[in-house]
PDB file of C-alpha atoms in Angstrom:
ATOM      1  CA  MET A   1       9.420 -16.522-139.317  1.00 54.00           C
ATOM      2  CA  LEU A   2      11.876 -19.253-138.421  1.00 53.00           C
ATOM      3  CA  LYS A   3      14.432 -16.621-137.488  1.00 60.00           C
ATOM      4  CA  ALA A   4      12.041 -14.867-135.244  1.00 60.00           C
ATOM      5  CA  PHE A   5      11.140 -18.092-133.473  1.00 58.00           C
ATOM      6  CA  CYS A   6      14.759 -18.969-132.938  1.00 60.00           C
ATOM      7  CA  ALA A   7      15.504 -15.540-131.583  1.00 64.00           C
ATOM      8  CA  SER A   8      12.629 -15.780-129.141  1.00 61.00           C
ATOM      9  CA  LEU A   9      13.798 -19.232-128.043  1.00 62.00           C
ATOM     10  CA  ALA A  10      17.301 -17.950-127.506  1.00 64.00           C
ATOM     11  CA  LEU A  11      15.949 -14.998-125.566  1.00 63.00           C
ATOM     12  CA  ILE A  12      13.964 -17.265-123.266  1.00 61.00           C
ATOM     13  CA  LEU A  13      17.003 -19.469-122.617  1.00 56.00           C
ATOM     14  CA  ALA A  14      19.117 -16.461-121.915  1.00 54.00           C
ATOM     15  CA  LEU A  15      16.556 -15.066-119.501  1.00 52.00           C
ATOM     16  CA  THR A  16      16.480 -18.328-117.571  1.00 50.00           C
ATOM     17  CA  SER A  17      20.267 -18.627-117.305  1.00 49.00           C
ATOM     18  CA  ILE A  18      21.579 -15.086-116.792  1.00 48.00           C
ATOM     19  CA  PRO A  19      20.842 -12.537-114.100  1.00 47.00           C
ATOM     20  CA  THR A  20      18.246  -9.832-114.537  1.00 46.00           C
ATOM     21  CA  GLY A  21      20.750  -7.084-115.361  1.00 47.00           C
ATOM     22  CA  ALA A  22      22.270  -9.135-118.205  1.00 50.00           C
ATOM     23  CA  VAL A  23      18.781  -9.866-119.580  1.00 45.00           C
ATOM     24  CA  LEU A  24      18.000  -6.191-119.691  1.00 50.00           C
ATOM     25  CA  ALA A  25      21.256  -5.441-121.475  1.00 54.00           C
ATOM     26  CA  GLN A  26      20.669  -8.216-123.973  1.00 59.00           C
ATOM     27  CA  SER A  27      17.124  -7.026-124.670  1.00 57.00           C
ATOM     28  CA  GLN A  28      18.422  -3.546-125.382  1.00 62.00           C
ATOM     29  CA  GLN A  29      21.059  -5.020-127.691  1.00 64.00           C
ATOM     30  CA  GLN A  30      18.405  -7.001-129.569  1.00 63.00           C
ATOM     31  CA  ARG A  31      16.335  -3.847-130.081  1.00 63.00           C
ATOM     32  CA  GLN A  32      19.345  -2.141-131.609  1.00 61.00           C
ATOM     33  CA  GLN A  33      19.984  -5.138-133.862  1.00 60.00           C
ATOM     34  CA  ARG A  34      16.358  -5.054-135.044  1.00 60.00           C
ATOM     35  CA  ARG A  35      16.791  -1.491-136.094  1.00 56.00           C
ATOM     36  CA  GLN A  36      19.819  -2.468-138.206  1.00 51.00           C
ATOM     37  CA  PRO A  37      19.238  -4.251-141.573  1.00 49.00           C
ATOM     38  CA  GLU A  38      19.030  -7.925-141.171  1.00 50.00           C
ATOM     39  CA  PRO A  39      22.014  -9.943-142.480  1.00 51.00           C
ATOM     40  CA  PRO A  40      21.440 -12.768-144.875  1.00 50.00           C
ATOM     41  CA  PRO A  41      19.973 -15.703-143.154  1.00 51.00           C
ATOM     42  CA  GLN A  42      22.489 -18.115-141.712  1.00 54.00           C
ATOM     43  CA  PRO A  43      21.912 -21.158-139.618  1.00 52.00           C
ATOM     44  CA  ALA A  44      21.783 -20.070-136.002  1.00 51.00           C
ATOM     45  CA  PRO A  45      24.279 -21.887-133.817  1.00 50.00           C
ATOM     46  CA  GLN A  46      23.024 -23.446-130.597  1.00 56.00           C
ATOM     47  CA  PRO A  47      23.967 -21.161-127.755  1.00 50.00           C
ATOM     48  CA  ALA A  48      25.889 -22.932-124.997  1.00 50.00           C
ATOM     49  CA  PRO A  49      24.514 -22.470-121.501  1.00 51.00           C
ATOM     50  CA  GLN A  50      26.589 -19.999-119.526  1.00 55.00           C
ATOM     51  CA  PRO A  51      27.328 -20.620-115.858  1.00 52.00           C
ATOM     52  CA  ALA A  52      25.663 -18.228-113.437  1.00 50.00           C
ATOM     53  CA  PRO A  53      28.107 -15.721-112.017  1.00 52.00           C
ATOM     54  CA  PRO A  54      28.626 -15.832-108.265  1.00 51.00           C
ATOM     55  CA  PRO A  55      26.550 -13.318-106.366  1.00 50.00           C
ATOM     56  CA  ALA A  56      28.334 -10.157-105.577  1.00 51.00           C
ATOM     57  CA  ALA A  57      29.310  -9.660-101.913  1.00 49.00           C
ATOM     58  CA  THR A  58      26.966  -7.337-100.167  1.00 51.00           C
ATOM     59  CA  PRO A  59      28.859  -4.583 -98.355  1.00 52.00           C
ATOM     60  CA  ALA A  60      28.299  -4.356 -94.533  1.00 53.00           C
ATOM     61  CA  PRO A  61      25.944  -1.572 -93.581  1.00 56.00           C
ATOM     62  CA  PRO A  62      27.592   1.340 -91.819  1.00 58.00           C
ATOM     63  CA  PRO A  63      27.063   1.612 -87.996  1.00 57.00           C
ATOM     64  CA  PRO A  64      24.055   3.672 -87.048  1.00 57.00           C
ATOM     65  CA  ALA A  65      24.787   7.165 -86.002  1.00 55.00           C
ATOM     66  CA  PRO A  66      24.132   7.984 -82.327  1.00 55.00           C
ATOM     67  CA  VAL A  67      20.685   9.293 -81.881  1.00 56.00           C
ATOM     68  CA  ALA A  68      20.395  12.290 -79.628  1.00 55.00           C
ATOM     69  CA  PRO A  69      17.780  12.022 -76.847  1.00 55.00           C
ATOM     70  CA  PRO A  70      14.634  13.868 -77.634  1.00 56.00           C
ATOM     71  CA  ALA A  71      14.345  17.200 -76.030  1.00 56.00           C
ATOM     72  CA  ALA A  72      12.164  17.286 -72.928  1.00 55.00           C
ATOM     73  CA  GLN A  73       8.785  18.534 -73.834  1.00 59.00           C
ATOM     74  CA  PRO A  74       7.144  20.892 -71.373  1.00 59.00           C
ATOM     75  CA  ARG A  75       4.643  19.024 -69.183  1.00 61.00           C
ATOM     76  CA  PRO A  76       1.188  20.345 -69.609  1.00 57.00           C
ATOM     77  CA  ALA A  77      -0.589  21.530 -66.519  1.00 63.00           C
ATOM     78  CA  GLU A  78      -2.526  18.772 -64.774  1.00 67.00           C
ATOM     79  CA  GLN A  79      -6.217  19.029 -65.197  1.00 70.00           C
ATOM     80  CA  PRO A  80      -8.541  18.101 -62.322  1.00 75.00           C
ATOM     81  CA  PRO A  81     -10.233  14.730 -62.798  1.00 77.00           C
ATOM     82  CA  VAL A  82     -13.608  14.847 -64.339  1.00 74.00           C
ATOM     83  CA  PRO A  83     -16.174  13.187 -62.057  1.00 78.00           C
ATOM     84  CA  VAL A  84     -17.913  10.328 -63.704  1.00 76.00           C
ATOM     85  CA  ARG A  85     -21.190   9.079 -62.330  1.00 78.00           C
ATOM     86  CA  ILE A  86     -22.250   5.588 -63.195  1.00 77.00           C
ATOM     87  CA  VAL A  87     -25.957   5.191 -63.224  1.00 72.00           C
ATOM     88  CA  GLU A  88     -26.926   1.600 -62.677  1.00 73.00           C
ATOM     89  CA  PRO A  89     -29.917   0.315 -64.480  1.00 78.00           C
ATOM     90  CA  PRO A  90     -32.921  -0.482 -62.320  1.00 82.00           C
ATOM     91  CA  LYS A  91     -32.956  -4.019 -60.951  1.00 77.00           C
ATOM     92  CA  SER A  92     -35.672  -6.466 -61.723  1.00 85.00           C
ATOM     93  CA  ALA A  93     -37.962  -8.054 -59.148  1.00 86.00           C
ATOM     94  CA  ALA A  94     -36.070 -11.361 -59.376  1.00 86.00           C
ATOM     95  CA  GLN A  95     -32.758  -9.634 -58.656  1.00 84.00           C
ATOM     96  CA  LEU A  96     -34.266  -7.738 -55.721  1.00 86.00           C
ATOM     97  CA  ALA A  97     -35.727 -10.973 -54.316  1.00 88.00           C
ATOM     98  CA  ALA A  98     -32.366 -12.742 -54.707  1.00 89.00           C
ATOM     99  CA  GLU A  99     -30.553  -9.897 -52.921  1.00 88.00           C
ATOM    100  CA  ALA A 100     -33.135  -9.954 -50.136  1.00 89.00           C
ATOM    101  CA  GLN A 101     -32.640 -13.709 -49.738  1.00 91.00           C
ATOM    102  CA  GLU A 102     -28.862 -13.217 -49.702  1.00 91.00           C
ATOM    103  CA  ARG A 103     -29.141 -10.534 -46.987  1.00 90.00           C
ATOM    104  CA  GLU A 104     -31.467 -12.733 -44.952  1.00 91.00           C
ATOM    105  CA  ARG A 105     -29.031 -15.630 -45.212  1.00 91.00           C
ATOM    106  CA  GLU A 106     -26.117 -13.397 -44.147  1.00 92.00           C
ATOM    107  CA  ARG A 107     -28.184 -12.092 -41.221  1.00 91.00           C
ATOM    108  CA  GLU A 108     -28.989 -15.633 -40.080  1.00 92.00           C
ATOM    109  CA  GLU A 109     -25.358 -16.667 -40.375  1.00 92.00           C
ATOM    110  CA  ARG A 110     -24.283 -13.583 -38.391  1.00 91.00           C
ATOM    111  CA  ALA A 111     -26.884 -14.312 -35.721  1.00 92.00           C
ATOM    112  CA  THR A 112     -25.726 -17.939 -35.508  1.00 92.00           C
ATOM    113  CA  PHE A 113     -22.098 -16.817 -35.236  1.00 92.00           C
ATOM    114  CA  ASN A 114     -22.937 -14.279 -32.521  1.00 92.00           C
ATOM    115  CA  SER A 115     -24.894 -16.871 -30.519  1.00 91.00           C
ATOM    116  CA  ARG A 116     -22.029 -19.356 -30.719  1.00 91.00           C
ATOM    117  CA  LEU A 117     -19.539 -16.660 -29.815  1.00 92.00           C
ATOM    118  CA  LEU A 118     -21.679 -15.700 -26.811  1.00 91.00           C
ATOM    119  CA  MET A 119     -21.902 -19.349 -25.743  1.00 92.00           C
ATOM    120  CA  TYR A 120     -18.125 -19.789 -26.027  1.00 92.00           C
ATOM    121  CA  SER A 121     -17.588 -16.571 -24.072  1.00 92.00           C
ATOM    122  CA  GLY A 122     -19.859 -17.868 -21.310  1.00 92.00           C
ATOM    123  CA  LEU A 123     -17.929 -21.139 -21.208  1.00 92.00           C
ATOM    124  CA  LEU A 124     -14.656 -19.219 -20.929  1.00 93.00           C
ATOM    125  CA  VAL A 125     -16.068 -17.128 -18.079  1.00 94.00           C
ATOM    126  CA  VAL A 126     -17.226 -20.263 -16.229  1.00 93.00           C
ATOM    127  CA  ILE A 127     -13.845 -21.917 -16.731  1.00 94.00           C
ATOM    128  CA  GLY A 128     -12.114 -18.746 -15.511  1.00 93.00           C
ATOM    129  CA  LEU A 129     -14.303 -18.683 -12.378  1.00 93.00           C
ATOM    130  CA  LEU A 130     -13.541 -22.345 -11.692  1.00 94.00           C
ATOM    131  CA  LEU A 131      -9.826 -21.697 -12.121  1.00 94.00           C
ATOM    132  CA  ALA A 132     -10.069 -18.684  -9.796  1.00 94.00           C
ATOM    133  CA  VAL A 133     -11.851 -20.755  -7.143  1.00 94.00           C
ATOM    134  CA  ALA A 134      -9.257 -23.513  -7.492  1.00 94.00           C
ATOM    135  CA  PHE A 135      -6.454 -20.952  -7.229  1.00 93.00           C
ATOM    136  CA  LEU A 136      -8.007 -19.409  -4.109  1.00 94.00           C
ATOM    137  CA  ALA A 137      -8.420 -22.851  -2.549  1.00 94.00           C
ATOM    138  CA  GLN A 138      -4.803 -23.714  -3.281  1.00 93.00           C
ATOM    139  CA  ALA A 139      -3.654 -20.337  -1.964  1.00 94.00           C
ATOM    140  CA  LEU A 140      -5.666 -20.835   1.247  1.00 93.00           C
ATOM    141  CA  TYR A 141      -4.294 -24.350   1.671  1.00 92.00           C
ATOM    142  CA  LEU A 142      -0.751 -23.111   1.060  1.00 93.00           C
ATOM    143  CA  TRP A 143      -1.247 -20.218   3.522  1.00 93.00           C
ATOM    144  CA  LEU A 144      -2.540 -22.602   6.187  1.00 92.00           C
ATOM    145  CA  ALA A 145       0.366 -24.958   5.542  1.00 93.00           C
ATOM    146  CA  LEU A 146       2.900 -22.121   5.764  1.00 92.00           C
ATOM    147  CA  ARG A 147       1.227 -20.847   8.913  1.00 91.00           C
ATOM    148  CA  GLY A 148       1.432 -24.295  10.468  1.00 90.00           C
ATOM    149  CA  VAL A 149       5.078 -24.635   9.453  1.00 92.00           C
ATOM    150  CA  ARG A 150       5.857 -21.174  10.810  1.00 90.00           C
ATOM    151  CA  LYS A 151       4.066 -21.953  14.058  1.00 89.00           C
ATOM    152  CA  SER A 152       5.915 -25.240  14.419  1.00 89.00           C
ATOM    153  CA  THR A 153       9.230 -23.578  13.581  1.00 89.00           C
ATOM    154  CA  ARG A 154       8.664 -20.858  16.149  1.00 86.00           C
ATOM    155  CA  ALA A 155       7.657 -23.433  18.762  1.00 86.00           C
ATOM    156  CA  ILE A 156      10.815 -25.440  18.038  1.00 87.00           C
ATOM    157  CA  GLU A 157      12.976 -22.323  18.208  1.00 82.00           C
ATOM    158  CA  ARG A 158      11.272 -21.246  21.441  1.00 79.00           C
ATOM    159  CA  ASN A 159      11.735 -24.673  22.990  1.00 81.00           C
ATOM    160  CA  MET A 160      15.386 -24.780  21.956  1.00 82.00           C
ATOM    161  CA  THR A 161      15.914 -21.291  23.317  1.00 78.00           C
ATOM    162  CA  THR A 162      14.161 -22.181  26.561  1.00 77.00           C
ATOM    163  CA  ALA A 163      16.246 -25.323  26.940  1.00 80.00           C
ATOM    164  CA  GLN A 164      19.526 -23.559  26.291  1.00 86.00           C
ATOM    165  CA  ARG A 165      18.997 -20.120  27.763  1.00 88.00           C
ATOM    166  CA  ALA A 166      20.065 -19.158  31.270  1.00 90.00           C
ATOM    167  CA  PHE A 167      17.332 -20.081  33.757  1.00 90.00           C
ATOM    168  CA  LEU A 168      17.712 -18.839  37.309  1.00 92.00           C
ATOM    169  CA  TYR A 169      15.964 -20.352  40.322  1.00 92.00           C
ATOM    170  CA  ILE A 170      16.370 -20.731  44.102  1.00 93.00           C
ATOM    171  CA  GLY A 171      18.314 -23.907  44.603  1.00 92.00           C
ATOM    172  CA  ALA A 172      18.288 -23.848  48.408  1.00 92.00           C
ATOM    173  CA  MET A 173      17.631 -21.680  51.471  1.00 92.00           C
ATOM    174  CA  ALA A 174      20.258 -21.864  54.202  1.00 92.00           C
ATOM    175  CA  TRP A 175      20.378 -20.354  57.673  1.00 92.00           C
ATOM    176  CA  SER A 176      22.945 -20.287  60.425  1.00 91.00           C
ATOM    177  CA  PRO A 177      23.426 -18.478  63.793  1.00 89.00           C
ATOM    178  CA  ALA A 178      25.721 -15.504  63.508  1.00 88.00           C
ATOM    179  CA  GLY A 179      26.324 -14.169  67.037  1.00 87.00           C
ATOM    180  CA  THR A 180      23.245 -12.236  68.065  1.00 90.00           C
ATOM    181  CA  ASN A 181      21.695 -12.679  64.624  1.00 92.00           C
ATOM    182  CA  VAL A 182      20.435 -15.400  62.363  1.00 93.00           C
ATOM    183  CA  LYS A 183      21.862 -15.383  58.844  1.00 94.00           C
ATOM    184  CA  ILE A 184      19.465 -16.246  56.004  1.00 94.00           C
ATOM    185  CA  SER A 185      21.221 -16.988  52.709  1.00 94.00           C
ATOM    186  CA  PRO A 186      19.511 -18.034  49.419  1.00 95.00           C
ATOM    187  CA  THR A 187      21.389 -20.190  46.917  1.00 95.00           C
ATOM    188  CA  TRP A 188      20.874 -19.183  43.262  1.00 95.00           C
ATOM    189  CA  SER A 189      21.296 -21.767  40.497  1.00 94.00           C
ATOM    190  CA  ASN A 190      21.531 -21.479  36.732  1.00 93.00           C
ATOM    191  CA  SER A 191      20.122 -24.583  35.034  1.00 90.00           C
ATOM    192  CA  GLY A 192      20.668 -23.342  31.476  1.00 89.00           C
ATOM    193  CA  SER A 193      23.466 -24.244  29.080  1.00 90.00           C
ATOM    194  CA  THR A 194      24.359 -20.561  28.554  1.00 91.00           C
ATOM    195  CA  PRO A 195      25.520 -17.955  31.087  1.00 92.00           C
ATOM    196  CA  THR A 196      23.486 -15.061  32.431  1.00 92.00           C
ATOM    197  CA  ARG A 197      23.941 -11.450  31.408  1.00 91.00           C
ATOM    198  CA  ASN A 198      23.459  -8.408  33.664  1.00 93.00           C
ATOM    199  CA  LEU A 199      22.313 -10.491  36.629  1.00 94.00           C
ATOM    200  CA  ARG A 200      21.148  -8.262  39.529  1.00 96.00           C
ATOM    201  CA  ILE A 201      19.895  -9.689  42.840  1.00 96.00           C
ATOM    202  CA  SER A 202      18.033  -7.870  45.621  1.00 96.00           C
ATOM    203  CA  THR A 203      16.708  -9.263  48.956  1.00 96.00           C
ATOM    204  CA  ASN A 204      14.921  -7.951  52.062  1.00 95.00           C
ATOM    205  CA  TRP A 205      13.012  -9.125  55.157  1.00 95.00           C
ATOM    206  CA  LYS A 206      10.210  -7.832  57.397  1.00 93.00           C
ATOM    207  CA  ILE A 207       8.508  -8.381  60.752  1.00 93.00           C
ATOM    208  CA  SER A 208       4.714  -8.473  60.523  1.00 92.00           C
ATOM    209  CA  HIS A 209       2.050  -8.677  63.208  1.00 90.00           C
ATOM    210  CA  GLY A 210      -0.052 -11.197  61.346  1.00 87.00           C
ATOM    211  CA  GLU A 211       0.063 -12.217  57.693  1.00 89.00           C
ATOM    212  CA  LEU A 212       1.109  -9.805  54.995  1.00 89.00           C
ATOM    213  CA  PRO A 213      -1.828  -8.295  53.122  1.00 89.00           C
ATOM    214  CA  ALA A 214      -2.312  -9.181  49.429  1.00 85.00           C
ATOM    215  CA  ASP A 215      -1.478  -5.649  48.282  1.00 88.00           C
ATOM    216  CA  THR A 216       1.852  -5.509  50.042  1.00 89.00           C
ATOM    217  CA  VAL A 217       4.549  -3.653  48.128  1.00 91.00           C
ATOM    218  CA  PHE A 218       7.825  -5.555  48.337  1.00 92.00           C
ATOM    219  CA  THR A 219      10.569  -2.950  48.587  1.00 93.00           C
ATOM    220  CA  TYR A 220      14.352  -3.164  48.814  1.00 94.00           C
ATOM    221  CA  THR A 221      16.574  -0.950  50.945  1.00 91.00           C
ATOM    222  CA  ARG A 222      19.936  -2.061  49.552  1.00 91.00           C
ATOM    223  CA  PRO A 223      21.150  -1.627  45.959  1.00 93.00           C
ATOM    224  CA  PRO A 224      21.122  -4.814  43.870  1.00 94.00           C
ATOM    225  CA  GLU A 225      24.193  -7.042  43.791  1.00 94.00           C
ATOM    226  CA  ARG A 226      25.623  -7.810  40.326  1.00 94.00           C
ATOM    227  CA  VAL A 227      26.583 -11.441  39.836  1.00 92.00           C
ATOM    228  CA  PHE A 228      27.706 -13.639  36.939  1.00 92.00           C
ATOM    229  CA  LEU A 229      26.474 -17.220  36.806  1.00 92.00           C
ATOM    230  CA  GLY A 230      27.817 -19.587  34.169  1.00 91.00           C
ATOM    231  CA  PRO A 231      26.016 -22.675  32.848  1.00 92.00           C
ATOM    232  CA  GLY A 232      25.081 -24.858  35.842  1.00 90.00           C
ATOM    233  CA  GLY A 233      26.574 -22.332  38.268  1.00 92.00           C
ATOM    234  CA  ARG A 234      25.512 -21.770  41.878  1.00 93.00           C
ATOM    235  CA  ALA A 235      26.063 -18.799  44.170  1.00 93.00           C
ATOM    236  CA  ASP A 236      24.982 -17.680  47.674  1.00 93.00           C
ATOM    237  CA  VAL A 237      24.009 -14.070  47.118  1.00 93.00           C
ATOM    238  CA  GLY A 238      21.640 -11.756  49.027  1.00 93.00           C
ATOM    239  CA  ALA A 239      22.083 -12.965  52.603  1.00 94.00           C
ATOM    240  CA  VAL A 240      20.295 -11.029  55.387  1.00 95.00           C
ATOM    241  CA  LEU A 241      20.768 -10.893  59.163  1.00 94.00           C
ATOM    242  CA  ILE A 242      17.717 -11.147  61.444  1.00 93.00           C
ATOM    243  CA  PRO A 243      18.236 -10.124  65.113  1.00 93.00           C
ATOM    244  CA  MET A 244      17.834 -12.895  67.648  1.00 91.00           C
ATOM    245  CA  ARG A 245      15.175 -10.966  69.563  1.00 92.00           C
ATOM    246  CA  ASP A 246      12.927 -10.930  66.501  1.00 92.00           C
ATOM    247  CA  VAL A 247      13.510 -14.648  66.099  1.00 92.00           C
ATOM    248  CA  GLN A 248      12.488 -15.169  69.756  1.00 91.00           C
ATOM    249  CA  ALA A 249       9.333 -13.143  69.172  1.00 92.00           C
ATOM    250  CA  ALA A 250       8.516 -15.348  66.190  1.00 92.00           C
ATOM    251  CA  ILE A 251       9.035 -18.433  68.367  1.00 91.00           C
ATOM    252  CA  GLU A 252       6.546 -16.996  70.861  1.00 91.00           C
ATOM    253  CA  GLU A 253       4.187 -16.326  67.875  1.00 90.00           C
ATOM    254  CA  ARG A 254       3.983 -12.647  68.675  1.00 92.00           C
ATOM    255  CA  VAL A 255       5.240 -11.739  65.159  1.00 93.00           C
ATOM    256  CA  GLN A 256       5.819 -13.400  61.812  1.00 94.00           C
ATOM    257  CA  LEU A 257       8.999 -13.186  59.777  1.00 95.00           C
ATOM    258  CA  TYR A 258       9.040 -12.847  55.952  1.00 96.00           C
ATOM    259  CA  PHE A 259      11.983 -12.977  53.581  1.00 96.00           C
ATOM    260  CA  TRP A 260      11.717 -12.044  49.862  1.00 96.00           C
ATOM    261  CA  GLY A 261      13.907 -11.201  46.907  1.00 95.00           C
ATOM    262  CA  ARG A 262      14.100 -10.498  43.172  1.00 95.00           C
ATOM    263  CA  ALA A 263      16.627 -11.339  40.438  1.00 95.00           C
ATOM    264  CA  THR A 264      16.638  -9.752  36.960  1.00 95.00           C
ATOM    265  CA  TYR A 265      18.874 -10.978  34.112  1.00 95.00           C
ATOM    266  CA  GLU A 266      19.202 -11.484  30.371  1.00 92.00           C
ATOM    267  CA  ASP A 267      20.244 -14.475  28.284  1.00 90.00           C
ATOM    268  CA  MET A 268      22.749 -14.754  25.425  1.00 87.00           C
ATOM    269  CA  PHE A 269      20.176 -14.926  22.606  1.00 85.00           C
ATOM    270  CA  GLU A 270      19.576 -11.774  20.577  1.00 81.00           C
ATOM    271  CA  GLY A 271      16.086 -10.323  20.573  1.00 78.00           C
ATOM    272  CA  SER A 272      14.946 -12.042  23.757  1.00 81.00           C
ATOM    273  CA  GLU A 273      13.138 -10.200  26.532  1.00 86.00           C
ATOM    274  CA  PRO A 274      14.695  -9.652  29.977  1.00 91.00           C
ATOM    275  CA  HIS A 275      13.877 -12.295  32.588  1.00 92.00           C
ATOM    276  CA  PHE A 276      13.146 -12.011  36.290  1.00 94.00           C
ATOM    277  CA  LEU A 277      12.519 -14.234  39.276  1.00 94.00           C
ATOM    278  CA  GLU A 278      10.695 -13.212  42.484  1.00 95.00           C
ATOM    279  CA  PHE A 279      10.224 -15.175  45.701  1.00 95.00           C
ATOM    280  CA  CYS A 280       8.710 -14.696  49.141  1.00 95.00           C
ATOM    281  CA  TYR A 281       9.110 -17.083  52.111  1.00 95.00           C
ATOM    282  CA  ARG A 282       7.542 -17.121  55.524  1.00 94.00           C
ATOM    283  CA  LEU A 283       9.962 -18.239  58.290  1.00 93.00           C
ATOM    284  CA  ASP A 284       8.364 -20.705  60.684  1.00 92.00           C
ATOM    285  CA  VAL A 285      10.684 -20.756  63.724  1.00 91.00           C
ATOM    286  CA  THR A 286      10.597 -23.317  66.509  1.00 90.00           C
ATOM    287  CA  GLY A 287      12.919 -24.387  69.358  1.00 86.00           C
ATOM    288  CA  ALA A 288      14.932 -22.088  71.586  1.00 84.00           C
ATOM    289  CA  THR A 289      17.512 -19.471  70.926  1.00 78.00           C
ATOM    290  CA  PRO A 290      20.356 -19.348  70.283  1.00 74.00           C
ATOM    291  CA  ASP A 291      21.493 -22.870  69.453  1.00 77.00           C
ATOM    292  CA  LYS A 292      18.306 -24.936  69.412  1.00 83.00           C
ATOM    293  CA  LEU A 293      16.492 -23.279  66.588  1.00 87.00           C
ATOM    294  CA  ALA A 294      14.590 -24.930  63.770  1.00 90.00           C
ATOM    295  CA  LEU A 295      13.606 -22.831  60.724  1.00 90.00           C
ATOM    296  CA  THR A 296      11.236 -23.851  57.953  1.00 92.00           C
ATOM    297  CA  PHE A 297      10.843 -21.830  54.737  1.00 94.00           C
ATOM    298  CA  THR A 298       7.302 -21.755  53.345  1.00 93.00           C
ATOM    299  CA  HIS A 299       6.298 -20.056  50.083  1.00 92.00           C
ATOM    300  CA  PHE A 300       3.886 -17.232  50.737  1.00 92.00           C
ATOM    301  CA  GLY A 301       1.598 -15.228  48.476  1.00 88.00           C
ATOM    302  CA  ALA A 302       1.686 -14.474  44.758  1.00 87.00           C
ATOM    303  CA  HIS A 303       5.174 -13.000  44.848  1.00 89.00           C
ATOM    304  CA  ASN A 304       6.644 -16.377  43.904  1.00 92.00           C
ATOM    305  CA  ARG A 305       6.772 -16.081  40.112  1.00 91.00           C
ATOM    306  CA  SER A 306       8.932 -15.559  37.023  1.00 89.00           C
ATOM    307  CA  ASP A 307       8.587 -13.722  33.727  1.00 87.00           C
ATOM    308  CA  LYS A 308       6.993 -16.841  32.151  1.00 82.00           C
ATOM    309  CA  ASP A 309       4.207 -16.711  34.735  1.00 82.00           C
ATOM    310  CA  SER A 310       3.346 -13.047  34.182  1.00 64.00           C
ATOM    311  CA  VAL A 311       3.657 -12.838  30.381  1.00 54.00           C
ATOM    312  CA  ARG A 312       2.576 -15.665  28.082  1.00 49.00           C
ATOM    313  CA  VAL A 313       4.147 -15.758  24.620  1.00 43.00           C
ATOM    314  CA  LYS A 314       1.349 -15.635  22.057  1.00 45.00           C
ATOM    315  CA  ASP A 315       1.425 -18.027  19.130  1.00 39.00           C
ATOM    316  CA  THR A 316       1.284 -16.130  15.832  1.00 37.00           C
TER     317      THR A 316
END
């Protein structure tokens, strides 16, 4: 019995100090020893504890072999979707009442929003009308201002043109005995600061038994004389000769003598209209021929005029 106990104790110590493989080998060895005849009993020596062997190095696992991609499986034909109908359970009276209240609240909110939107739209329309009226008023004011400026500018330009353009007038009427005639010579003057262009002068005279009628046509028998008059220039052009016998008849008041003329010309400003000057004088003769005469020139009729008298420039 003592031997058996000692063997068991030794076995337990060996199991606690050696690895599992050594324990198995030792257990198999003990079974073989049990089968052999037991030796005479001897005192069992105390087994010395054996150091645990170092763990064996675990070899590195081999690298995994490349895995081939799986073969493409044929795609099954797509099946049409199966319609699924969800049947909702019937709602209770409380849920229906709540939904009705929710719809009523949404309707009221929508109505309030629409009314506010309509009010804001009306305000925008009113503001737009006010802005349009203000714009029209400003446009009218600006148009009136521009019209006034344009009118003033045109008046200034017209006045400057009138002051600088060539202006022809009769500066004097001279007469002198010339043998058996009396020479009547008008003096033409240019009071402008620019010369005349295309100045043409025509004169004529007539004996009349009484005054000339209002519808008299003033004609000219000679072609017009072309003259150039510079700024401030004077020239005696268009002289006529009246026989002394007609002068004597005028002294005796048997006839009346009339002398008239016309001058047409242009100025140096582009776009201006042609100008003209017409005159008609009645010759009042007194004294005695041939060297004691006295002649007075009196304007007669409506033939004394210029282009400014017949045509008035309209203000635009």
